[in-house]
Coordinates of C-alpha atoms in Angstrom, one line a residue:
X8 CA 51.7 -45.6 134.5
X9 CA 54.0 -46.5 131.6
X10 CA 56.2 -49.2 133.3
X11 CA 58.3 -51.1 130.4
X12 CA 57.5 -55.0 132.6
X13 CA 58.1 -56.8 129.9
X14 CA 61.5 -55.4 129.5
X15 CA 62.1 -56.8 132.6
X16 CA 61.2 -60.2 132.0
X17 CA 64.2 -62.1 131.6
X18 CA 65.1 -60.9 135.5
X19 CA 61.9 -61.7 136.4
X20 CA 61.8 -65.2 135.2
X21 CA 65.3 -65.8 136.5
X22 CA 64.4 -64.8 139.7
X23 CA 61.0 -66.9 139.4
X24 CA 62.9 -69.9 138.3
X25 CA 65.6 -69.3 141.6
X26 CA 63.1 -69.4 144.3
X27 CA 61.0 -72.4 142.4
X28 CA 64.1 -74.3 142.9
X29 CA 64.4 -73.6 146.3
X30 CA 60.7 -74.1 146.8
X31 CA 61.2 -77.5 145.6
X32 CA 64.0 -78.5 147.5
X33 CA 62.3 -77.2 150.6
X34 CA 58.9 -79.2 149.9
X35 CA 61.7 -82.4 149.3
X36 CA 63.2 -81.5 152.6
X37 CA 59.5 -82.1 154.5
X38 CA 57.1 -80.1 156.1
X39 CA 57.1 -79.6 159.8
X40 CA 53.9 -81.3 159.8
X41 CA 51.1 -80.4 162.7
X42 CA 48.9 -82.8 164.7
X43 CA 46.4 -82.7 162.0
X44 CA 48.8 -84.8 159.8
X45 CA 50.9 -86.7 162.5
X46 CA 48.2 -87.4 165.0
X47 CA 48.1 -87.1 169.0
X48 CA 46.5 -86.4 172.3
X49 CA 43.7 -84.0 172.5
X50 CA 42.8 -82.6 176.0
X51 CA 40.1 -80.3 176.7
X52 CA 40.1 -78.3 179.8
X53 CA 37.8 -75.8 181.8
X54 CA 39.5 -73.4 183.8
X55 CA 37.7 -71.7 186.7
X56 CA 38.3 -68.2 185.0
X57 CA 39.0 -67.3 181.9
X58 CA 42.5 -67.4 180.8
X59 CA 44.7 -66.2 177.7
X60 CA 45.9 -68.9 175.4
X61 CA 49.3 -67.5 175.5
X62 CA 49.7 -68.0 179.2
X63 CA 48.5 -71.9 178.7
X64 CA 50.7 -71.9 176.1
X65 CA 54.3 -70.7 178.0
X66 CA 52.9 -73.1 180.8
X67 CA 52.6 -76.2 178.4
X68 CA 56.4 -75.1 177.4
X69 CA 57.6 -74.9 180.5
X70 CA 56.5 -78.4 181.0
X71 CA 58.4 -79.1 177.9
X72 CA 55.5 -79.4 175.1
X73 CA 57.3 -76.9 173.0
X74 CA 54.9 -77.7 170.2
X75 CA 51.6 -77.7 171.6
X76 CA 48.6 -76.1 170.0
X77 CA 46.1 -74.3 172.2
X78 CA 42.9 -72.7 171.3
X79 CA 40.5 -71.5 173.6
X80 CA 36.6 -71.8 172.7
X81 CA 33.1 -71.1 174.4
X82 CA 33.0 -68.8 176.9
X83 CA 36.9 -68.5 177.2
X84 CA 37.3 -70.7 180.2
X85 CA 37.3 -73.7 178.1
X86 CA 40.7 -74.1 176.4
X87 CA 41.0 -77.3 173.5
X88 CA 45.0 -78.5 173.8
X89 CA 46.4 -80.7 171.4
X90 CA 49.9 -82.0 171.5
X91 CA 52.3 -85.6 170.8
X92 CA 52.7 -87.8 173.5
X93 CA 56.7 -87.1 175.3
X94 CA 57.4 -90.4 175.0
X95 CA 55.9 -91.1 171.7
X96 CA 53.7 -94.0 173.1
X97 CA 49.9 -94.2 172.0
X98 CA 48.6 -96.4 174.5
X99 CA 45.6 -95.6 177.0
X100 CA 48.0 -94.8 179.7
X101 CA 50.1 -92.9 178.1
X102 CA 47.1 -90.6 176.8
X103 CA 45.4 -90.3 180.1
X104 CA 49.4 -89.5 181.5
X105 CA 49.7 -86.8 179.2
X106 CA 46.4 -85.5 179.8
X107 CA 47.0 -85.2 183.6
X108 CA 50.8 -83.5 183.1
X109 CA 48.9 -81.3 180.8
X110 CA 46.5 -80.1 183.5
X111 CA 49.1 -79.8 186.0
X112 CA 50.9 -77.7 184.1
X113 CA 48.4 -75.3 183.1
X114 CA 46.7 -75.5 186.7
X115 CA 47.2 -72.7 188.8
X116 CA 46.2 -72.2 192.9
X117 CA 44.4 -68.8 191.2
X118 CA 42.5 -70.3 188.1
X119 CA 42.5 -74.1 188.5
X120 CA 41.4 -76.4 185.5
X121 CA 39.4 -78.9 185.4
X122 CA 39.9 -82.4 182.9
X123 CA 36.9 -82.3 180.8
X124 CA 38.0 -85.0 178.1
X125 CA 40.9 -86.6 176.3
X126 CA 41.7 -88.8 173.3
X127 CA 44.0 -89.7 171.2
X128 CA 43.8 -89.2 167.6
X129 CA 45.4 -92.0 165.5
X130 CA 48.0 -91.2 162.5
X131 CA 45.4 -92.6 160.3
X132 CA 42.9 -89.7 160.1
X133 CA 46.2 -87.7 158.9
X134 CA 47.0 -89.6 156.5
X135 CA 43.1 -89.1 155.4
X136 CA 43.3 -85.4 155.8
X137 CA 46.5 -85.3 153.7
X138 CA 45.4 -87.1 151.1
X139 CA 41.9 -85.3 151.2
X140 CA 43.9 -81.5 151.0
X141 CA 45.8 -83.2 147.6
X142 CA 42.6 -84.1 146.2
X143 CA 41.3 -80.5 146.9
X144 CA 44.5 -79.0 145.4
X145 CA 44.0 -80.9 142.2
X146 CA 40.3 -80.2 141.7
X147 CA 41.4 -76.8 142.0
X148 CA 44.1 -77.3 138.9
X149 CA 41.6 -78.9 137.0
X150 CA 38.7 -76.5 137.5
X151 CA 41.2 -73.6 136.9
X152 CA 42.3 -75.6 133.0
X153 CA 38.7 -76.5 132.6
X154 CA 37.6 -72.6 133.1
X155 CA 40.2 -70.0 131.9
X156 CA 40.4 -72.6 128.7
X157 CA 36.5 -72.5 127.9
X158 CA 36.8 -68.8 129.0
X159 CA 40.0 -67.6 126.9
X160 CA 42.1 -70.1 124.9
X161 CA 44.4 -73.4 126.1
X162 CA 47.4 -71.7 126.0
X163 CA 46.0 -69.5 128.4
X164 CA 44.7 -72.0 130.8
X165 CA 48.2 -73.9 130.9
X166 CA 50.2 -70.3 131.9
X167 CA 47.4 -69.1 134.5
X168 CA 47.5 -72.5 136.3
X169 CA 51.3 -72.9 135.9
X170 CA 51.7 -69.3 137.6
X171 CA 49.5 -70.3 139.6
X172 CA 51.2 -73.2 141.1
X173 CA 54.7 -70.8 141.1
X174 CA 52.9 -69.2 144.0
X175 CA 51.7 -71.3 146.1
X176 CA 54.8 -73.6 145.9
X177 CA 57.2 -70.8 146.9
X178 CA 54.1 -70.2 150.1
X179 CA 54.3 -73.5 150.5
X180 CA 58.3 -74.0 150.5
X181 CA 58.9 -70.9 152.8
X182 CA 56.6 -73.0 155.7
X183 CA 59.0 -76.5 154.6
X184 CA 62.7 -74.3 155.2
X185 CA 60.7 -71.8 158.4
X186 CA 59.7 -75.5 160.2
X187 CA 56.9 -73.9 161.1
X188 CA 53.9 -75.8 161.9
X189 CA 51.9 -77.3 158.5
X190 CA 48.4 -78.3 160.0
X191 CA 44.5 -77.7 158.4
X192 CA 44.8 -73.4 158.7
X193 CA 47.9 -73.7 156.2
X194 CA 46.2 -76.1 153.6
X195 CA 43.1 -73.9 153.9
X196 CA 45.4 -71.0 153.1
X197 CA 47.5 -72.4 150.2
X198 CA 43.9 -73.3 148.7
X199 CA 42.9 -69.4 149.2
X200 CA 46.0 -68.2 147.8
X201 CA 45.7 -70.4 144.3
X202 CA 41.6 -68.6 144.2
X203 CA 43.6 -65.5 144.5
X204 CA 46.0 -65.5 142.7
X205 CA 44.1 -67.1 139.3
X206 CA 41.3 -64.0 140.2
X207 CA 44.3 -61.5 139.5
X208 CA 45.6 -63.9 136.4
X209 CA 42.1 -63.8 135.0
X210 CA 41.7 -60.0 135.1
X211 CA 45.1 -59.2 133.1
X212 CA 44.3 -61.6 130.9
X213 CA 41.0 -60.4 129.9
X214 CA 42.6 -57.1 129.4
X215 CA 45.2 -58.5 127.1
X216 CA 42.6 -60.3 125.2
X217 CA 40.7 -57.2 124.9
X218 CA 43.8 -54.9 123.7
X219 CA 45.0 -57.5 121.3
X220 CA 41.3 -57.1 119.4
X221 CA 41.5 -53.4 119.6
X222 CA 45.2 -52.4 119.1
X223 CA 47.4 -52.4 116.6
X224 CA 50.8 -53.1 117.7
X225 CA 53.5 -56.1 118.9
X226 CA 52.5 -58.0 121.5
X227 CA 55.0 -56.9 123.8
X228 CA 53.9 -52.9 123.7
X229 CA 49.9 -54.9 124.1
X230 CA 51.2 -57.0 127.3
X231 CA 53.2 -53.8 129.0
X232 CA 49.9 -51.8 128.0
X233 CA 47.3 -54.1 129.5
X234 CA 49.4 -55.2 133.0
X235 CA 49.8 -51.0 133.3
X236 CA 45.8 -50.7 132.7
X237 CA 45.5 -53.0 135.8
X238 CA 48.3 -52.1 137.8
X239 CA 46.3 -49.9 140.3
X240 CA 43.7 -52.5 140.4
X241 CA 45.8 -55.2 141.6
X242 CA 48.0 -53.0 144.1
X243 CA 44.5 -51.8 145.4
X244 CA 42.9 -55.3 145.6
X245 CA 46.4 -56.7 147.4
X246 CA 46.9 -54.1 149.9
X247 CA 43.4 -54.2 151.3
X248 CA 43.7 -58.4 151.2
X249 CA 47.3 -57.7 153.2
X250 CA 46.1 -55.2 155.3
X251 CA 43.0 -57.3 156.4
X252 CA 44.8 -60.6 156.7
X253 CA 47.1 -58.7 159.0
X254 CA 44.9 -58.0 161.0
X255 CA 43.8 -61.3 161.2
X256 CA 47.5 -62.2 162.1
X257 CA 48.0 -59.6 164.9
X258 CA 44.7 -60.4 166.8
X259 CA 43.2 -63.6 165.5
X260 CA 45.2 -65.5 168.0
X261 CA 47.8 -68.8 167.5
X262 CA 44.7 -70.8 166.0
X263 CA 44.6 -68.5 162.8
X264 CA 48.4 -67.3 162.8
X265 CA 49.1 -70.0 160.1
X266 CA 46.5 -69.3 157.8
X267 CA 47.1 -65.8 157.8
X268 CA 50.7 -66.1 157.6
X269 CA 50.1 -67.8 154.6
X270 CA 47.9 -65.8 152.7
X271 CA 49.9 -62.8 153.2
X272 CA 53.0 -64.8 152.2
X273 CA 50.7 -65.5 148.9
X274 CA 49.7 -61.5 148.7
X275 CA 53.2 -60.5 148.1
X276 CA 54.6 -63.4 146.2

């Protein structure tokens, strides 16, 4: 293909800049932010057969625990249910009341459950976890700068990781305007969407770096020429990503739906 990009670049960058502003101003909003972060009651229960998640899941809301994350485990009769207390109190009897409304509510005359354990887990292990997923993110960065500039040049280490960050933040902004859930599968995702997303930088770039040694021409007609040379690889590489993170999506069950969600989000942007 002989696509003129760069001709479109001034569109491009206006559109970039548009929806890094709203990115921004979704992330200043706040993230819905999951159990992981927030902390609450864990209840693990066995049924007596086994049962879909979605079922326990319309139960739970029925109940009113709109929010409630359930993941079954084992040999699919023992389901892992984690939720915030309804009247926000962390005291022993309010976790062992939530945990008995919990199993009457998913408890049926046909598939009873039965209380295996429950516990409460404390707002402090999410501020832990949140600060751990910034420090991750920043290694990240700084491994990307320390890389790509040993590998190519500076200059070319502060565009990667800045376009870099561009895509993740817009990922990361569509989850802060959705209010969807922002829990350990999300983080995890944002983290696999910067790896991908600096793979795909790196392999343009070592083209350009390549044409600008063996052409002779401006370095607009050597940009156009080297994002066309890898056009097909990068439609090939995303589609296949998109196509097998949707699958992921469609039958991975709620557990997984955010981190799919996510990298597909990533695939596009």
């Amino acid at each position: 293909p002989r696509i003129d990009f760069m001709k479109m670049r001034w569109v491009a960058m206006v559109a970039a800049v548009l929806m890094f502003v709203a990115a921004l101003a979704g992330i200043a909003k706040g993230f819905n932010y999951a159990l992981d972060f927030t902390g609450g009651t864990v209840v693990e229960v066995r049924f007596a057969q086994p049962t879909p998640v979605d079922q326990v899941r319309e139960r739970l809301a029925g109940a009113g625990y709109e929010g409630a994350q359930v993941q079954s485990f084992g040999s699919g009769t023992d389901v892992l249910v984690r939720l915030q207390p309804r009247d926000g109190q962390t005291t022993t009897d309010a976790n062992n009341r939530t945990a008995q409304e919990v199993l009457a509510a998913v408890s049926t005359a046909e598939n009873p459950a039965t209380l295996m354990r429950t516990e409460f887990v404390g707002p402090q292990v999410g501020r832990e976890l949140a600060m751990n997923g910034l420090y991750a993110a920043l290694f990240v960065v700084v491994g990307f700068l320390i890389y790509i500039g040993f590998r190519f040049e500076w200059k070319f280490a502060v565009s990667a990781t800045l376009t870099t960050l561009f895509d993740v933040l817009v990922v990361a902004g569509y989850f802060a305007w959705s209010g969807r859930d922002f829990d350990l599968t999300v983080l995890a995702g944002l983290l696999s969407v910067m790896g991908f997303s600096i793979n795909d930088t790196i392999v343009v770039f070592d083209r350009v770096r390549e044409n600008f040694r063996s052409m002779r021409a401006e370095p607009h007609e050597i940009f156009n020429r080297s994002i066309n040379q890898t056009l097909s690889r990068t439609i090939i590489t995303s589609l296949v990503f998109f196509l097998s993170v949707l699958a992921l999506y469609l039958y991975g069950g709620g557990s997984l739906e955010g981190l799919a969600l996510t990298q597909m989000i990533g695939a596009v942007i």
